[in-house]
Amino acid sequence: MTKQEVNDLSYEIIGAAIEVHKILADELSACGVNLNYSPCCDVWTNPKNSVIGDRAFGTSPEDVEKHVSAAIRGLHAGNVLSCAKHFPGHGDTLKDSHYDLPYIGKTKEEIEKVELTPFIKASKSRVEFVMMAHLVVDAIDKELPTSLSKKAYSYLREELKFKKLVITDDMEMKAITNKFENGEAAVKAIKAGADIVLYRSMESTKEAFLAVKEAVKLQKLKKDILEEKIKRVFQCKKTHFKEYKPIYIPALQKLIPAKKSPEMLEQLGLQE
């Protein structure tokens, strides 16, 4: 294969990635969904890491960053916001943070060379959110998971110059719940730098809300810190959702572009 043929193939693959994510965004948008917790920016360098596996775009930072940029462009073209995850990189772990707390012993130089490259690309591609993972990364903070670590949020803000919204991974994952009480973890995450803490259940959400409210009342959490985060959320809404309208559910079938997905699957050779 000539160099030109390789370049042409690369452009074709990236073009397909953009189109796939545009189709996904069109379908999500038709259903009233305006934020997708993707793309996955993890570089899958450890084949024993099953929690990331084929969720990653590849095993090299170069491949991953190209697809991450394409995914963000496609989602945004379909009016759906994107979220780069799982900062600072979950691709070289053995433990699954859904069930336990993973540790990463790499040096800062190693992380910057591989894991962080796709996140830098995502930031340059105007990703709106970054999701903070539940990992202990020795090069950043040897004591706390990155989702609860002020050092990790400061690294993202100061070293990567990311100015937009930072959200935690699901706070009901056992990487957190095995070691911290729900309310305690919520307050720690917000104090550390999270703009939004993510929960899968309403019960845990209420518990976290009450803990944060109590922390403010007891002056363990400064009110101006919360106001700064709320301001960032409102700015996102003001920028992207000025003309938001609720979806009329009975009209969904007509709104979803039903033909595009099968056509793209056939084009990619994935249609059964």
mmCIF file of C-alpha atoms in Angstrom:
data_model
loop_
_atom_site.group_PDB
_atom_site.id
_atom_site.type_symbol
_atom_site.label_atom_id
_atom_site.label_comp_id
_atom_site.label_asym_id
_atom_site.label_seq_id
_atom_site.Cartn_x
_atom_site.Cartn_y
_atom_site.Cartn_z
ATOM 1 C CA MET A 1 0.000 0.000 0.000
ATOM 2 C CA THR A 2 1.412 3.378 -0.999
ATOM 3 C CA LYS A 3 1.637 6.312 1.385
ATOM 4 C CA GLN A 4 -1.102 8.078 -0.584
ATOM 5 C CA GLU A 5 -3.365 5.029 -0.330
ATOM 6 C CA VAL A 6 -2.770 4.877 3.436
ATOM 7 C CA ASN A 7 -3.641 8.580 3.745
ATOM 8 C CA ASP A 8 -6.772 8.131 1.632
ATOM 9 C CA LEU A 9 -7.884 5.191 3.776
ATOM 10 C CA SER A 10 -7.239 7.173 6.946
ATOM 11 C CA TYR A 11 -9.373 10.073 5.685
ATOM 12 C CA GLU A 12 -12.129 7.615 4.727
ATOM 13 C CA ILE A 13 -12.127 6.013 8.198
ATOM 14 C CA ILE A 14 -12.204 9.356 9.994
ATOM 15 C CA GLY A 15 -14.968 10.550 7.675
ATOM 16 C CA ALA A 16 -16.990 7.453 8.557
ATOM 17 C CA ALA A 17 -16.415 8.087 12.267
ATOM 18 C CA ILE A 18 -17.765 11.616 11.908
ATOM 19 C CA GLU A 19 -20.807 10.373 9.985
ATOM 20 C CA VAL A 20 -21.544 7.572 12.488
ATOM 21 C CA HIS A 21 -21.538 10.035 15.372
ATOM 22 C CA LYS A 22 -23.644 12.500 13.397
ATOM 23 C CA ILE A 23 -26.264 9.766 12.893
ATOM 24 C CA LEU A 24 -26.110 8.880 16.601
ATOM 25 C CA ALA A 25 -26.555 12.545 17.471
ATOM 26 C CA ASP A 26 -29.508 12.948 15.105
ATOM 27 C CA GLU A 27 -31.266 10.000 16.749
ATOM 28 C CA LEU A 28 -30.468 11.194 20.278
ATOM 29 C CA SER A 29 -31.521 14.728 19.466
ATOM 30 C CA ALA A 30 -34.811 13.502 18.032
ATOM 31 C CA CYS A 31 -35.469 11.832 21.413
ATOM 32 C CA GLY A 32 -34.642 15.017 23.317
ATOM 33 C CA VAL A 33 -31.199 13.885 24.482
ATOM 34 C CA ASN A 34 -28.706 16.747 24.278
ATOM 35 C CA LEU A 35 -25.623 15.249 26.001
ATOM 36 C CA ASN A 36 -23.805 12.009 25.258
ATOM 37 C CA TYR A 37 -21.196 10.720 27.721
ATOM 38 C CA SER A 38 -18.732 10.014 24.948
ATOM 39 C CA PRO A 39 -16.213 9.796 23.372
ATOM 40 C CA CYS A 40 -14.065 7.375 25.313
ATOM 41 C CA CYS A 41 -10.574 8.903 25.278
ATOM 42 C CA ASP A 42 -8.891 5.901 26.906
ATOM 43 C CA VAL A 43 -5.942 4.323 25.110
ATOM 44 C CA TRP A 44 -6.300 0.559 25.456
ATOM 45 C CA THR A 45 -2.687 -0.387 26.163
ATOM 46 C CA ASN A 46 -3.431 -3.259 28.530
ATOM 47 C CA PRO A 47 -5.152 -6.229 26.809
ATOM 48 C CA LYS A 48 -6.123 -7.624 30.229
ATOM 49 C CA ASN A 49 -8.226 -4.503 30.838
ATOM 50 C CA SER A 50 -11.708 -5.777 29.998
ATOM 51 C CA VAL A 51 -13.651 -2.814 31.428
ATOM 52 C CA ILE A 52 -12.445 -0.568 28.591
ATOM 53 C CA GLY A 53 -11.715 -3.122 25.875
ATOM 54 C CA ASP A 54 -13.460 -2.294 22.611
ATOM 55 C CA ARG A 55 -14.955 0.854 24.087
ATOM 56 C CA ALA A 56 -11.586 2.410 23.234
ATOM 57 C CA PHE A 57 -10.900 3.623 19.708
ATOM 58 C CA GLY A 58 -7.501 1.945 19.658
ATOM 59 C CA THR A 59 -4.243 0.964 21.304
ATOM 60 C CA SER A 60 -2.178 3.997 20.320
ATOM 61 C CA PRO A 61 -2.699 7.647 21.323
ATOM 62 C CA GLU A 62 -2.473 8.683 17.659
ATOM 63 C CA ASP A 63 -5.396 6.475 16.601
ATOM 64 C CA VAL A 64 -7.488 7.379 19.616
ATOM 65 C CA GLU A 65 -7.044 11.140 19.307
ATOM 66 C CA LYS A 66 -8.067 11.114 15.622
ATOM 67 C CA HIS A 67 -11.283 9.240 16.375
ATOM 68 C CA VAL A 68 -11.997 11.306 19.485
ATOM 69 C CA SER A 69 -11.865 14.478 17.412
ATOM 70 C CA ALA A 70 -14.100 12.916 14.751
ATOM 71 C CA ALA A 71 -16.622 11.758 17.358
ATOM 72 C CA ILE A 72 -16.868 15.212 18.906
ATOM 73 C CA ARG A 73 -17.327 16.843 15.497
ATOM 74 C CA GLY A 74 -20.057 14.373 14.552
ATOM 75 C CA LEU A 75 -21.958 14.710 17.832
ATOM 76 C CA HIS A 76 -21.797 18.497 17.749
ATOM 77 C CA ALA A 77 -22.968 18.530 14.127
ATOM 78 C CA GLY A 78 -26.094 16.727 15.355
ATOM 79 C CA ASN A 79 -26.627 19.236 18.202
ATOM 80 C CA VAL A 80 -25.538 16.867 20.966
ATOM 81 C CA LEU A 81 -22.844 17.850 23.456
ATOM 82 C CA SER A 82 -19.919 15.505 24.045
ATOM 83 C CA CYS A 83 -17.998 14.395 27.123
ATOM 84 C CA ALA A 84 -14.380 13.182 27.080
ATOM 85 C CA LYS A 85 -13.886 10.258 29.472
ATOM 86 C CA HIS A 86 -12.339 8.763 31.672
ATOM 87 C CA PHE A 87 -9.804 11.381 32.742
ATOM 88 C CA PRO A 88 -6.852 10.966 33.162
ATOM 89 C CA GLY A 89 -7.104 7.625 31.325
ATOM 90 C CA HIS A 90 -8.552 4.199 32.205
ATOM 91 C CA GLY A 91 -6.905 2.202 29.423
ATOM 92 C CA ASP A 92 -4.048 0.647 31.406
ATOM 93 C CA THR A 93 -5.815 -0.676 34.500
ATOM 94 C CA LEU A 94 -6.452 -4.191 35.747
ATOM 95 C CA LYS A 95 -9.320 -3.466 38.133
ATOM 96 C CA ASP A 96 -12.788 -2.412 37.022
ATOM 97 C CA SER A 97 -13.879 0.761 38.835
ATOM 98 C CA HIS A 98 -17.473 -0.476 38.788
ATOM 99 C CA TYR A 99 -16.350 -3.042 41.398
ATOM 100 C CA ASP A 100 -13.046 -1.841 42.875
ATOM 101 C CA LEU A 101 -10.645 1.104 42.916
ATOM 102 C CA PRO A 102 -7.935 0.818 40.223
ATOM 103 C CA TYR A 103 -4.386 2.058 40.772
ATOM 104 C CA ILE A 104 -2.051 3.438 38.111
ATOM 105 C CA GLY A 105 1.651 3.546 38.978
ATOM 106 C CA LYS A 106 2.927 5.267 35.832
ATOM 107 C CA THR A 107 5.130 8.340 35.960
ATOM 108 C CA LYS A 108 3.805 11.747 34.992
ATOM 109 C CA GLU A 109 5.930 11.636 31.828
ATOM 110 C CA GLU A 110 4.440 8.271 30.799
ATOM 111 C CA ILE A 111 0.891 9.502 31.371
ATOM 112 C CA GLU A 112 1.477 12.707 29.419
ATOM 113 C CA LYS A 113 2.950 10.772 26.502
ATOM 114 C CA VAL A 114 0.070 8.296 26.138
ATOM 115 C CA GLU A 115 -3.018 8.725 28.323
ATOM 116 C CA LEU A 116 -3.403 12.504 28.185
ATOM 117 C CA THR A 117 -2.905 12.977 24.436
ATOM 118 C CA PRO A 118 -6.552 12.199 23.473
ATOM 119 C CA PHE A 119 -7.862 14.497 26.220
ATOM 120 C CA ILE A 120 -5.734 17.358 24.903
ATOM 121 C CA LYS A 121 -7.154 16.674 21.447
ATOM 122 C CA ALA A 122 -10.696 16.595 22.852
ATOM 123 C CA SER A 123 -10.177 19.951 24.541
ATOM 124 C CA LYS A 124 -8.874 21.454 21.314
ATOM 125 C CA SER A 125 -11.912 19.979 19.530
ATOM 126 C CA ARG A 126 -14.145 22.000 21.884
ATOM 127 C CA VAL A 127 -15.522 19.155 23.953
ATOM 128 C CA GLU A 128 -18.002 20.596 26.464
ATOM 129 C CA PHE A 129 -17.500 18.109 29.327
ATOM 130 C CA VAL A 130 -14.683 16.037 30.783
ATOM 131 C CA MET A 131 -15.580 13.062 32.986
ATOM 132 C CA MET A 132 -13.281 12.445 35.943
ATOM 133 C CA ALA A 133 -12.555 8.755 36.546
ATOM 134 C CA HIS A 134 -12.410 6.863 39.831
ATOM 135 C CA LEU A 135 -8.708 5.987 39.771
ATOM 136 C CA VAL A 136 -5.747 6.437 42.065
ATOM 137 C CA VAL A 137 -2.961 7.781 39.870
ATOM 138 C CA ASP A 138 0.306 7.926 41.795
ATOM 139 C CA ALA A 139 1.762 10.652 39.586
ATOM 140 C CA ILE A 140 -1.163 12.950 40.482
ATOM 141 C CA ASP A 141 -2.399 11.932 43.941
ATOM 142 C CA LYS A 142 -1.274 8.803 45.810
ATOM 143 C CA GLU A 143 -4.037 9.038 48.402
ATOM 144 C CA LEU A 144 -7.351 9.934 46.770
ATOM 145 C CA PRO A 145 -9.240 8.776 43.659
ATOM 146 C CA THR A 146 -8.963 11.393 40.925
ATOM 147 C CA SER A 147 -12.717 12.075 41.168
ATOM 148 C CA LEU A 148 -12.202 13.267 44.760
ATOM 149 C CA SER A 149 -8.749 14.778 44.352
ATOM 150 C CA LYS A 150 -8.172 18.524 44.184
ATOM 151 C CA LYS A 151 -4.785 17.782 42.616
ATOM 152 C CA ALA A 152 -6.471 15.952 39.716
ATOM 153 C CA TYR A 153 -8.950 18.743 38.988
ATOM 154 C CA SER A 154 -6.195 21.346 39.269
ATOM 155 C CA TYR A 155 -4.103 19.325 36.827
ATOM 156 C CA LEU A 156 -6.968 19.279 34.325
ATOM 157 C CA ARG A 157 -7.677 22.993 34.738
ATOM 158 C CA GLU A 158 -4.111 24.279 34.930
ATOM 159 C CA GLU A 159 -2.028 21.882 32.834
ATOM 160 C CA LEU A 160 -4.589 21.094 30.128
ATOM 161 C CA LYS A 161 -6.214 24.558 30.359
ATOM 162 C CA PHE A 162 -9.710 23.035 30.332
ATOM 163 C CA LYS A 163 -12.240 25.732 31.206
ATOM 164 C CA LYS A 164 -15.569 24.015 30.660
ATOM 165 C CA LEU A 165 -17.624 21.519 32.698
ATOM 166 C CA VAL A 166 -16.133 18.664 34.708
ATOM 167 C CA ILE A 167 -18.413 15.822 35.793
ATOM 168 C CA THR A 168 -17.584 12.772 37.901
ATOM 169 C CA ASP A 169 -18.078 9.222 36.759
ATOM 170 C CA ASP A 170 -21.037 7.487 38.417
ATOM 171 C CA MET A 171 -20.624 8.041 42.162
ATOM 172 C CA GLU A 172 -22.452 4.778 42.913
ATOM 173 C CA MET A 173 -19.618 2.684 41.486
ATOM 174 C CA LYS A 174 -17.908 0.520 44.099
ATOM 175 C CA ALA A 175 -14.568 2.239 43.579
ATOM 176 C CA ILE A 176 -16.194 5.035 45.605
ATOM 177 C CA THR A 177 -18.919 3.370 47.685
ATOM 178 C CA ASN A 178 -16.538 0.716 49.097
ATOM 179 C CA LYS A 179 -14.418 3.447 50.667
ATOM 180 C CA PHE A 180 -16.619 6.505 51.206
ATOM 181 C CA GLU A 181 -20.105 7.318 52.438
ATOM 182 C CA ASN A 182 -22.347 8.740 49.715
ATOM 183 C CA GLY A 183 -22.747 12.210 51.196
ATOM 184 C CA GLU A 184 -19.094 12.408 52.187
ATOM 185 C CA ALA A 185 -17.996 11.534 48.643
ATOM 186 C CA ALA A 186 -20.328 14.123 47.082
ATOM 187 C CA VAL A 187 -18.937 16.919 49.263
ATOM 188 C CA LYS A 188 -15.348 15.789 48.629
ATOM 189 C CA ALA A 189 -15.893 15.741 44.845
ATOM 190 C CA ILE A 190 -17.389 19.235 44.773
ATOM 191 C CA LYS A 191 -14.722 20.644 47.090
ATOM 192 C CA ALA A 192 -12.055 19.033 44.910
ATOM 193 C CA GLY A 193 -13.358 20.666 41.736
ATOM 194 C CA ALA A 194 -16.269 18.733 40.205
ATOM 195 C CA ASP A 195 -18.975 20.918 38.658
ATOM 196 C CA ILE A 196 -21.467 18.036 38.552
ATOM 197 C CA VAL A 197 -21.612 14.774 40.517
ATOM 198 C CA LEU A 198 -23.275 11.902 38.676
ATOM 199 C CA TYR A 199 -25.680 9.352 40.199
ATOM 200 C CA ARG A 200 -27.759 6.589 38.689
ATOM 201 C CA SER A 201 -30.483 6.530 41.356
ATOM 202 C CA MET A 202 -32.757 9.254 42.704
ATOM 203 C CA GLU A 203 -32.288 7.981 46.268
ATOM 204 C CA SER A 204 -28.522 8.518 46.178
ATOM 205 C CA THR A 205 -28.977 11.838 44.385
ATOM 206 C CA LYS A 206 -31.212 13.112 47.196
ATOM 207 C CA GLU A 207 -28.775 11.886 49.817
ATOM 208 C CA ALA A 208 -25.880 13.667 48.096
ATOM 209 C CA PHE A 209 -27.926 16.852 47.708
ATOM 210 C CA LEU A 210 -28.779 16.922 51.409
ATOM 211 C CA ALA A 211 -25.131 16.305 52.346
ATOM 212 C CA VAL A 212 -23.977 19.204 50.174
ATOM 213 C CA LYS A 213 -26.716 21.428 51.589
ATOM 214 C CA GLU A 214 -25.640 20.545 55.143
ATOM 215 C CA ALA A 215 -21.967 21.150 54.289
ATOM 216 C CA VAL A 216 -22.837 24.657 53.083
ATOM 217 C CA LYS A 217 -24.910 25.296 56.216
ATOM 218 C CA LEU A 218 -22.007 24.213 58.447
ATOM 219 C CA GLN A 219 -19.587 26.260 56.304
ATOM 220 C CA LYS A 220 -17.633 23.136 55.372
ATOM 221 C CA LEU A 221 -18.323 24.006 51.743
ATOM 222 C CA LYS A 222 -18.171 27.599 50.592
ATOM 223 C CA LYS A 223 -21.284 28.947 48.922
ATOM 224 C CA ASP A 224 -19.268 30.951 46.382
ATOM 225 C CA ILE A 225 -17.646 27.715 45.165
ATOM 226 C CA LEU A 226 -21.101 26.298 44.377
ATOM 227 C CA GLU A 227 -22.171 29.532 42.719
ATOM 228 C CA GLU A 228 -19.136 29.378 40.440
ATOM 229 C CA LYS A 229 -20.090 25.857 39.348
ATOM 230 C CA ILE A 230 -23.740 26.779 38.835
ATOM 231 C CA LYS A 231 -22.635 29.740 36.738
ATOM 232 C CA ARG A 232 -20.591 27.403 34.529
ATOM 233 C CA VAL A 233 -23.604 25.088 34.062
ATOM 234 C CA PHE A 234 -25.900 28.020 33.223
ATOM 235 C CA GLN A 235 -23.372 29.339 30.719
ATOM 236 C CA CYS A 236 -23.372 25.967 28.958
ATOM 237 C CA LYS A 237 -27.176 25.994 28.799
ATOM 238 C CA LYS A 238 -27.249 29.588 27.594
ATOM 239 C CA THR A 239 -24.746 28.835 24.838
ATOM 240 C CA HIS A 240 -26.267 25.593 23.570
ATOM 241 C CA PHE A 241 -29.913 25.386 24.623
ATOM 242 C CA LYS A 242 -31.432 28.803 23.948
ATOM 243 C CA GLU A 243 -34.145 27.307 21.764
ATOM 244 C CA TYR A 244 -34.725 24.071 23.653
ATOM 245 C CA LYS A 245 -38.225 22.634 23.281
ATOM 246 C CA PRO A 246 -39.676 19.501 24.933
ATOM 247 C CA ILE A 247 -40.060 16.499 22.649
ATOM 248 C CA TYR A 248 -43.558 15.410 21.640
ATOM 249 C CA ILE A 249 -43.267 11.660 22.245
ATOM 250 C CA PRO A 250 -45.971 10.465 19.778
ATOM 251 C CA ALA A 251 -44.032 12.167 16.969
ATOM 252 C CA LEU A 252 -40.764 10.331 17.697
ATOM 253 C CA GLN A 253 -41.141 7.703 15.012
ATOM 254 C CA LYS A 254 -41.383 10.390 12.360
ATOM 255 C CA LEU A 255 -38.520 12.441 13.787
ATOM 256 C CA ILE A 256 -35.897 9.682 13.976
ATOM 257 C CA PRO A 257 -34.039 9.354 10.650
ATOM 258 C CA ALA A 258 -34.681 5.606 10.376
ATOM 259 C CA LYS A 259 -32.898 5.002 7.047
ATOM 260 C CA LYS A 260 -29.498 6.425 7.933
ATOM 261 C CA SER A 261 -28.426 3.820 10.501
ATOM 262 C CA PRO A 262 -29.021 0.717 8.311
ATOM 263 C CA GLU A 263 -27.369 2.445 5.359
ATOM 264 C CA MET A 264 -24.276 3.286 7.400
ATOM 265 C CA LEU A 265 -24.105 -0.232 8.873
ATOM 266 C CA GLU A 266 -24.256 -1.665 5.367
ATOM 267 C CA GLN A 267 -21.547 0.750 4.224
ATOM 268 C CA LEU A 268 -19.312 -0.391 7.115
ATOM 269 C CA GLY A 269 -20.033 -4.061 6.425
ATOM 270 C CA LEU A 270 -21.827 -4.544 9.750
ATOM 271 C CA GLN A 271 -25.385 -5.089 8.544
ATOM 272 C CA GLU A 272 -26.643 -8.597 9.278
#
